[in-house]
């Protein structure tokens, strides 16, 4: 199964990478950076990069699903992205519509379920409708969860969680002493992909080495892999390469390995 999959995508690799099936990250998160720069380098408008980036989302989604990943979280639009030119924001708000018009049948074929986390109530009506339709049409799928972070920001997420916990204390549903990692984890937006709340692997494309307000709590012990590729040129073989890097990291969670 793995070999077949690999061969399917290996036409763009130089050397063959063997992934360890027993060390697959169950939850991968990706910051899909470099769309605008990819386009500008080619004298194209920035939105051409976003459009191409959406096609890459489709490819990488199918690859991750084929590899047995349980949750793929993609940072599509941050709470800061509203500062971009109005034309660009409008174009971005149309992408979920275009995405679902062309991709829902393939999501169903591949048993992939769509989830969205973020402050979606502030998105244009048509965007909300596209998102809700896709969630509805894939709700019975039992395979990988394709989790879009849309109008998401991690500090905002933490503020919302703190307010909710404070209210529970005020209403005597929760004692202050009961507040622990589990209570906080369950109050964050990633509770919608439980039990895979925390990604084991974060990938950021385009050479930037920052977290940029993405999953601040959830990334506490994640492996971070930074790829120099711009998102529109990110290939299934790049994902395999980055998972391979993850598989060669020594994960200790603050402890040490026994016998060392
Ligand atoms: C967006 C394409 C990928 C590169 C990064 C920015 C541009 C897919 C979606 C999407 C989001 C929610 C959803 C279905 C599809 C998307 C935005 C931007 C705002 F339910 N790609 N993509 N949304 N880009």
Short mmCIF file of C-alpha atoms and ligand atoms in Angstrom, two decimals:
data_model
loop_
_atom_site.label_atom_id
_atom_site.label_comp_id
_atom_site.label_asym_id
_atom_site.label_seq_id
_atom_site.Cartn_x
_atom_site.Cartn_y
_atom_site.Cartn_z
CA UNK A 1 0.00 0.00 0.00
CA UNK A 2 2.78 2.40 0.97
CA UNK A 3 4.94 1.39 -1.97
CA UNK A 4 2.07 1.84 -4.36
CA UNK A 5 1.34 5.28 -2.97
CA UNK A 6 4.94 6.25 -3.07
CA UNK A 7 5.36 5.17 -6.67
CA UNK A 8 2.29 7.16 -7.57
CA UNK A 9 3.95 10.34 -6.33
CA UNK A 10 7.57 9.53 -6.93
CA UNK A 11 7.74 10.97 -10.43
CA UNK A 12 8.89 14.25 -8.87
CA UNK A 13 11.47 12.83 -6.43
CA UNK A 14 15.16 12.37 -6.94
CA UNK A 15 15.68 9.60 -4.45
CA UNK A 16 13.30 7.15 -2.89
CA UNK A 17 12.28 7.77 0.70
CA UNK A 18 10.92 4.94 2.80
CA UNK A 19 8.55 6.16 5.48
CA UNK A 20 8.11 4.18 8.68
CA UNK A 21 4.43 3.23 8.85
CA UNK A 22 4.69 2.87 12.63
CA UNK A 23 5.93 6.41 13.12
CA UNK A 24 3.39 8.33 11.06
CA UNK A 25 2.34 11.65 12.58
CA UNK A 26 -1.40 11.36 13.23
CA UNK A 27 -2.01 15.10 13.09
CA UNK A 28 -0.05 17.33 10.70
CA UNK A 29 -0.50 21.12 10.65
CA UNK A 30 0.72 23.28 7.79
CA UNK A 31 1.30 27.03 7.44
CA UNK A 32 0.90 27.41 3.67
CA UNK A 33 3.18 30.39 3.16
CA UNK A 34 4.70 31.91 0.01
CA UNK A 35 1.77 32.13 -2.40
CA UNK A 36 2.15 35.85 -3.05
CA UNK A 37 5.94 35.66 -3.39
CA UNK A 38 5.67 32.69 -5.76
CA UNK A 39 3.38 34.75 -8.01
CA UNK A 40 5.42 37.96 -7.84
CA UNK A 41 8.56 36.05 -8.79
CA UNK A 42 6.71 35.08 -11.98
CA UNK A 43 5.29 38.57 -12.61
CA UNK A 44 1.82 37.29 -11.83
CA UNK A 45 -0.70 38.97 -9.51
CA UNK A 46 -0.59 37.68 -5.91
CA UNK A 47 -4.03 36.09 -6.31
CA UNK A 48 -2.62 33.78 -9.01
CA UNK A 49 -0.45 32.32 -6.24
CA UNK A 50 -3.47 31.75 -4.01
CA UNK A 51 -5.32 30.03 -6.85
CA UNK A 52 -2.40 27.74 -7.53
CA UNK A 53 -2.06 27.24 -3.75
CA UNK A 54 -5.61 25.93 -3.63
CA UNK A 55 -4.76 23.26 -6.22
CA UNK A 56 -1.80 22.23 -4.07
CA UNK A 57 -4.17 21.89 -1.09
CA UNK A 58 -6.08 19.25 -3.08
CA UNK A 59 -2.95 17.24 -3.94
CA UNK A 60 -1.50 17.38 -0.43
CA UNK A 61 -4.87 16.45 1.10
CA UNK A 62 -5.05 13.28 -1.01
CA UNK A 63 -1.43 12.41 -0.26
CA UNK A 64 -1.85 12.84 3.51
CA UNK A 65 -5.05 10.81 3.47
CA UNK A 66 -3.33 8.03 1.50
CA UNK A 67 -0.50 7.95 4.03
CA UNK A 68 -2.94 7.30 6.87
CA UNK A 69 -2.78 10.73 8.51
CA UNK A 70 -5.81 11.24 10.80
CA UNK A 71 -6.00 15.05 10.83
CA UNK A 72 -4.55 17.58 8.39
CA UNK A 73 -4.89 21.16 9.68
CA UNK A 74 -4.26 23.90 7.12
CA UNK A 75 -3.82 27.58 8.01
CA UNK A 76 -5.91 29.18 5.25
CA UNK A 77 -6.72 32.62 6.65
CA UNK A 78 -5.58 34.29 9.86
CA UNK A 79 -7.28 36.95 11.96
CA UNK A 80 -4.46 39.28 10.75
CA UNK A 81 -5.05 38.63 7.02
CA UNK A 82 -7.86 41.23 6.93
CA UNK A 83 -5.08 43.86 6.74
CA UNK A 84 -4.30 42.80 3.16
CA UNK A 85 -5.58 44.76 0.13
CA UNK A 86 -9.35 44.53 -0.21
CA UNK A 87 -9.10 42.89 -3.64
CA UNK A 88 -6.90 40.13 -2.26
CA UNK A 89 -9.19 39.53 0.74
CA UNK A 90 -12.20 39.29 -1.59
CA UNK A 91 -10.41 36.76 -3.74
CA UNK A 92 -9.42 34.70 -0.69
CA UNK A 93 -13.02 34.67 0.53
CA UNK A 94 -14.05 33.10 -2.79
CA UNK A 95 -11.53 30.26 -2.52
CA UNK A 96 -13.59 28.06 -0.19
CA UNK A 97 -16.46 28.41 -2.71
CA UNK A 98 -14.22 27.41 -5.65
CA UNK A 99 -12.60 24.67 -3.60
CA UNK A 100 -15.87 22.97 -2.82
CA UNK A 101 -17.37 23.43 -6.27
CA UNK A 102 -14.49 21.36 -7.64
CA UNK A 103 -13.37 19.07 -4.82
CA UNK A 104 -16.33 17.70 -2.83
CA UNK A 105 -16.76 14.57 -5.02
CA UNK A 106 -13.09 13.69 -4.49
CA UNK A 107 -13.40 14.28 -0.75
CA UNK A 108 -16.28 11.83 -0.68
CA UNK A 109 -14.41 9.28 -2.86
CA UNK A 110 -11.50 9.46 -0.42
CA UNK A 111 -13.72 9.29 2.71
CA UNK A 112 -12.36 12.66 3.91
CA UNK A 113 -14.34 14.75 6.37
CA UNK A 114 -14.14 18.55 6.38
CA UNK A 115 -13.89 20.54 9.60
CA UNK A 116 -13.35 24.26 10.06
CA UNK A 117 -12.03 26.10 13.11
CA UNK A 118 -11.95 29.84 13.54
CA UNK A 119 -14.23 32.85 13.90
CA UNK A 120 -16.31 31.89 10.84
CA UNK A 121 -19.21 34.14 11.83
CA UNK A 122 -17.20 37.13 10.53
CA UNK A 123 -16.75 35.62 7.04
CA UNK A 124 -18.96 36.71 4.12
CA UNK A 125 -22.26 34.83 3.85
CA UNK A 126 -21.22 33.00 0.63
CA UNK A 127 -18.00 31.77 2.28
CA UNK A 128 -19.88 30.52 5.34
CA UNK A 129 -22.33 28.73 3.08
CA UNK A 130 -19.56 26.97 1.09
CA UNK A 131 -17.89 25.88 4.31
CA UNK A 132 -21.14 24.67 5.89
CA UNK A 133 -22.16 22.79 2.73
CA UNK A 134 -18.82 20.99 2.62
CA UNK A 135 -19.05 20.05 6.30
CA UNK A 136 -22.60 18.80 5.73
CA UNK A 137 -21.76 16.83 2.57
CA UNK A 138 -18.79 15.08 4.17
CA UNK A 139 -20.15 14.62 7.69
CA UNK A 140 -20.60 10.84 7.34
CA UNK A 141 -17.04 10.27 6.12
CA UNK A 142 -14.90 8.32 8.57
CA UNK A 143 -11.38 8.81 7.18
CA UNK A 144 -9.00 11.75 7.52
CA UNK A 145 -10.29 15.07 8.85
CA UNK A 146 -9.34 17.98 6.60
CA UNK A 147 -9.34 20.80 9.13
CA UNK A 148 -9.21 24.37 7.80
CA UNK A 149 -8.15 27.19 10.12
CA UNK A 150 -10.20 30.05 8.73
CA UNK A 151 -10.20 33.47 10.40
CA UNK A 152 -8.24 31.74 13.13
CA UNK A 153 -5.73 33.26 15.55
CA UNK A 154 -4.30 31.42 18.51
CA UNK A 155 -4.25 34.30 20.99
CA UNK A 156 -7.91 35.00 20.20
CA UNK A 157 -8.61 31.28 20.64
CA UNK A 158 -6.92 31.34 24.06
CA UNK A 159 -8.88 34.46 25.12
CA UNK A 160 -12.15 32.75 24.14
CA UNK A 161 -11.14 29.65 26.11
CA UNK A 162 -10.17 31.66 29.23
CA UNK A 163 -13.52 33.50 29.14
CA UNK A 164 -15.41 30.21 28.87
CA UNK A 165 -13.48 28.68 31.77
CA UNK A 166 -13.98 31.85 33.88
CA UNK A 167 -17.74 31.66 33.25
CA UNK A 168 -17.79 27.99 34.28
CA UNK A 169 -16.05 28.96 37.53
CA UNK A 170 -18.43 31.87 38.10
CA UNK A 171 -21.44 29.59 37.53
CA UNK A 172 -19.92 27.02 39.90
CA UNK A 173 -19.66 24.37 37.18
CA UNK A 174 -15.91 24.23 37.75
CA UNK A 175 -13.61 24.79 40.74
CA UNK A 176 -10.44 26.85 40.24
CA UNK A 177 -8.37 23.87 41.43
CA UNK A 178 -9.85 21.71 38.69
CA UNK A 179 -8.32 23.86 35.93
CA UNK A 180 -5.60 21.72 34.39
CA UNK A 181 -4.11 20.98 30.94
CA UNK A 182 -7.07 18.82 30.04
CA UNK A 183 -9.64 21.53 30.87
CA UNK A 184 -7.74 24.07 28.77
CA UNK A 185 -7.13 21.65 25.88
CA UNK A 186 -10.84 20.79 25.75
CA UNK A 187 -11.75 24.50 25.64
CA UNK A 188 -9.66 25.22 22.54
CA UNK A 189 -10.93 24.98 18.95
CA UNK A 190 -8.89 21.83 18.27
CA UNK A 191 -11.33 19.97 20.54
CA UNK A 192 -13.29 19.56 17.28
CA UNK A 193 -10.60 17.09 16.07
CA UNK A 194 -10.32 15.17 19.37
CA UNK A 195 -8.59 12.87 20.23
CA UNK A 196 -5.95 14.29 17.87
CA UNK A 197 -6.00 17.80 19.39
CA UNK A 198 -2.24 18.44 19.19
CA UNK A 199 -0.25 18.07 15.95
CA UNK A 200 2.92 15.99 16.20
CA UNK A 201 4.30 17.82 13.18
CA UNK A 202 4.10 21.44 12.01
CA UNK A 203 5.31 22.28 8.52
CA UNK A 204 5.80 25.87 7.37
CA UNK A 205 6.69 26.51 3.75
CA UNK A 206 8.53 29.40 2.13
CA UNK A 207 11.58 29.60 4.40
CA UNK A 208 10.01 31.64 7.22
CA UNK A 209 10.76 30.21 10.64
CA UNK A 210 7.98 31.55 12.85
CA UNK A 211 4.74 30.26 14.43
CA UNK A 212 2.76 33.44 13.58
CA UNK A 213 -0.05 33.02 16.11
CA UNK A 214 -0.90 29.47 14.97
CA UNK A 215 -1.83 26.78 17.55
CA UNK A 216 0.33 28.26 20.34
CA UNK A 217 -0.85 25.84 23.03
CA UNK A 218 -1.13 22.81 20.77
CA UNK A 219 2.42 23.08 19.35
CA UNK A 220 4.07 22.80 22.80
CA UNK A 221 5.78 19.48 21.94
CA UNK A 222 5.41 19.39 18.15
CA UNK A 223 8.31 18.89 15.79
CA UNK A 224 8.73 21.93 13.55
CA UNK A 225 9.87 21.44 9.95
CA UNK A 226 10.58 24.48 7.78
CA UNK A 227 10.60 23.96 4.03
CA UNK A 228 12.18 26.40 1.59
CA UNK A 229 9.57 25.64 -1.08
CA UNK A 230 6.84 28.20 -1.76
CA UNK A 231 3.43 26.64 -1.11
CA UNK A 232 2.36 26.67 -4.80
CA UNK A 233 5.39 24.49 -5.63
CA UNK A 234 5.03 22.13 -2.65
CA UNK A 235 4.73 18.55 -4.00
CA UNK A 236 3.53 15.26 -2.50
CA UNK A 237 7.22 14.25 -2.49
CA UNK A 238 8.00 17.32 -0.33
CA UNK A 239 5.41 16.17 2.20
CA UNK A 240 6.99 12.72 2.23
CA UNK A 241 10.42 14.31 2.70
CA UNK A 242 9.18 16.46 5.60
CA UNK A 243 7.46 13.50 7.29
CA UNK A 244 10.74 11.62 6.88
CA UNK A 245 12.55 14.46 8.70
CA UNK A 246 9.98 14.18 11.49
CA UNK A 247 10.56 10.43 11.72
CA UNK A 248 14.27 10.98 12.29
CA UNK A 249 13.80 13.45 15.16
CA UNK A 250 14.39 12.31 18.73
CA UNK A 251 11.10 13.11 20.50
CA UNK A 252 11.50 13.31 24.28
CA UNK A 253 8.68 15.54 25.59
CA UNK A 254 11.02 17.04 28.21
CA UNK A 255 12.19 13.66 29.47
CA UNK A 256 15.09 11.45 28.44
CA UNK A 257 15.08 8.09 26.74
CA UNK A 258 15.65 5.11 29.05
CA UNK A 259 19.00 3.38 28.68
CA UNK A 260 20.73 6.54 27.47
C1 LIG B 1 -7.02 29.45 0.59
C2 LIG B 1 -5.25 28.45 -0.88
C3 LIG B 1 -4.17 27.72 -0.14
C4 LIG B 1 -2.97 28.58 0.11
C5 LIG B 1 -3.13 29.55 1.23
C6 LIG B 1 -4.03 30.76 1.06
C7 LIG B 1 -5.00 30.72 -0.07
C8 LIG B 1 -8.55 26.30 0.57
C9 LIG B 1 -9.42 27.01 1.36
C10 LIG B 1 -10.58 26.54 2.06
C11 LIG B 1 -10.87 27.03 3.31
C12 LIG B 1 -11.97 26.59 4.02
C13 LIG B 1 -12.74 25.64 3.48
C14 LIG B 1 -12.47 25.14 2.24
C15 LIG B 1 -11.39 25.57 1.52
C16 LIG B 1 -8.91 28.30 1.40
C17 LIG B 1 -8.69 30.49 1.95
C18 LIG B 1 -7.52 30.56 1.24
C19 LIG B 1 -9.24 31.68 2.67
F1 LIG B 1 -13.78 25.17 4.19
N1 LIG B 1 -7.56 27.07 0.16
N2 LIG B 1 -7.76 28.30 0.68
N3 LIG B 1 -9.40 29.36 2.05
N4 LIG B 1 -5.83 29.53 -0.12
#
